Short mmCIF file of C-alpha atoms in Angstrom, two decimals:
data_model
loop_
_atom_site.label_atom_id
_atom_site.label_comp_id
_atom_site.label_asym_id
_atom_site.label_seq_id
_atom_site.Cartn_x
_atom_site.Cartn_y
_atom_site.Cartn_z
CA MET A 1 5.57 3.95 -7.48
CA GLY A 2 3.05 2.55 -4.99
CA SER A 3 0.09 2.50 -7.41
CA GLY A 4 0.59 -1.16 -8.39
CA VAL A 5 0.43 -0.33 -12.11
CA ALA A 6 3.29 -1.63 -14.24
CA THR A 7 5.01 1.16 -16.10
CA ASP A 8 8.00 -0.79 -17.37
CA PRO A 9 7.35 -1.54 -21.11
CA LYS A 10 8.83 -5.04 -20.71
CA LEU A 11 6.31 -5.89 -18.00
CA ILE A 12 3.42 -4.42 -19.96
CA ARG A 13 4.42 -6.40 -23.08
CA ARG A 14 4.74 -9.60 -21.08
CA THR A 15 1.25 -9.08 -19.67
CA ARG A 16 -0.21 -8.61 -23.15
CA CYS A 17 1.41 -11.80 -24.45
CA ALA A 18 -0.33 -13.89 -21.83
CA ASP A 19 -3.69 -12.78 -23.21
CA ASP A 20 -2.74 -13.22 -26.87
CA LYS A 21 -5.14 -15.96 -28.04
CA SER A 22 -3.09 -16.56 -31.20
CA LYS A 23 -0.22 -17.92 -29.10
CA ARG A 24 -2.18 -20.79 -27.58
CA ASP A 25 -0.90 -24.34 -27.93
CA PHE A 26 -3.49 -26.98 -28.82
CA ARG A 27 -1.17 -29.98 -29.17
CA HIS A 28 -2.50 -31.62 -26.02
CA ARG A 29 -6.11 -31.53 -27.25
CA ASP A 30 -5.63 -34.58 -29.45
CA ARG A 31 -4.74 -36.75 -26.45
CA VAL A 32 -6.46 -37.77 -23.23
CA SER A 33 -4.27 -37.52 -20.15
CA ALA A 34 -4.39 -40.82 -18.25
CA GLY A 35 -3.08 -39.15 -15.11
CA ASP A 36 -5.76 -36.45 -14.96
CA ASP A 37 -8.90 -37.76 -13.25
CA TYR A 38 -10.96 -34.78 -14.39
CA GLU A 39 -10.04 -35.39 -18.02
CA ILE A 40 -10.83 -39.11 -17.69
CA GLU A 41 -14.23 -38.34 -16.14
CA HIS A 42 -15.01 -35.73 -18.79
CA PHE A 43 -14.09 -38.05 -21.65
CA ALA A 44 -16.12 -40.88 -20.08
CA GLN A 45 -19.19 -38.67 -19.75
CA GLN A 46 -18.84 -37.35 -23.31
CA ASN A 47 -18.59 -40.87 -24.72
CA GLY A 48 -21.07 -42.78 -22.57
CA VAL A 49 -18.59 -45.10 -20.87
CA SER A 50 -17.25 -45.39 -17.33
CA ALA A 51 -14.00 -43.85 -16.13
CA ASP A 52 -12.60 -47.35 -15.53
CA GLN A 53 -13.43 -48.30 -19.11
CA VAL A 54 -11.59 -45.18 -20.33
CA ARG A 55 -8.51 -46.14 -18.31
CA GLN A 56 -8.62 -49.66 -19.79
CA LEU A 57 -8.99 -48.24 -23.29
CA ILE A 58 -5.99 -45.96 -22.75
CA LYS A 59 -3.90 -48.96 -21.66
CA ARG A 60 -4.95 -51.00 -24.70
CA LYS A 61 -5.23 -48.35 -27.43
CA GLY A 62 -3.05 -45.43 -26.30
CA ASN A 63 -4.16 -41.93 -25.45
CA TYR A 64 -5.08 -40.44 -28.84
CA ARG A 65 -8.53 -38.91 -28.50
CA ALA A 66 -9.79 -40.00 -31.94
CA THR A 67 -8.74 -43.61 -31.36
CA LEU A 68 -10.32 -43.62 -27.90
CA THR A 69 -13.54 -42.07 -29.18
CA GLU A 70 -13.87 -44.79 -31.79
CA ALA A 71 -13.05 -47.53 -29.25
CA ALA A 72 -15.63 -46.08 -26.83
CA ARG A 73 -18.24 -46.10 -29.63
CA VAL A 74 -17.52 -49.77 -30.35
CA LEU A 75 -17.69 -50.54 -26.62
CA ARG A 76 -21.07 -48.79 -26.30
CA GLU A 77 -22.48 -50.66 -29.28
CA ARG A 78 -21.52 -54.04 -27.76
CA LYS A 79 -23.85 -53.50 -24.80
#
């Protein structure tokens, strides 16, 4: 009992499900989270714009990644 190893089949199954890569949810990947500074910074770096510009784009265009990527491209080309 004190070994720390789960012997209950329900616990073992639950542990395996957490590592099941086929059960991952990618719905959030098509959007940029305006409230997540790391995600804003990452998107800005990937697209050659500032974090403030990304925040402005999200306010004007919404948070769909494809739309923001295109808007960032247009913004870069204006410079």
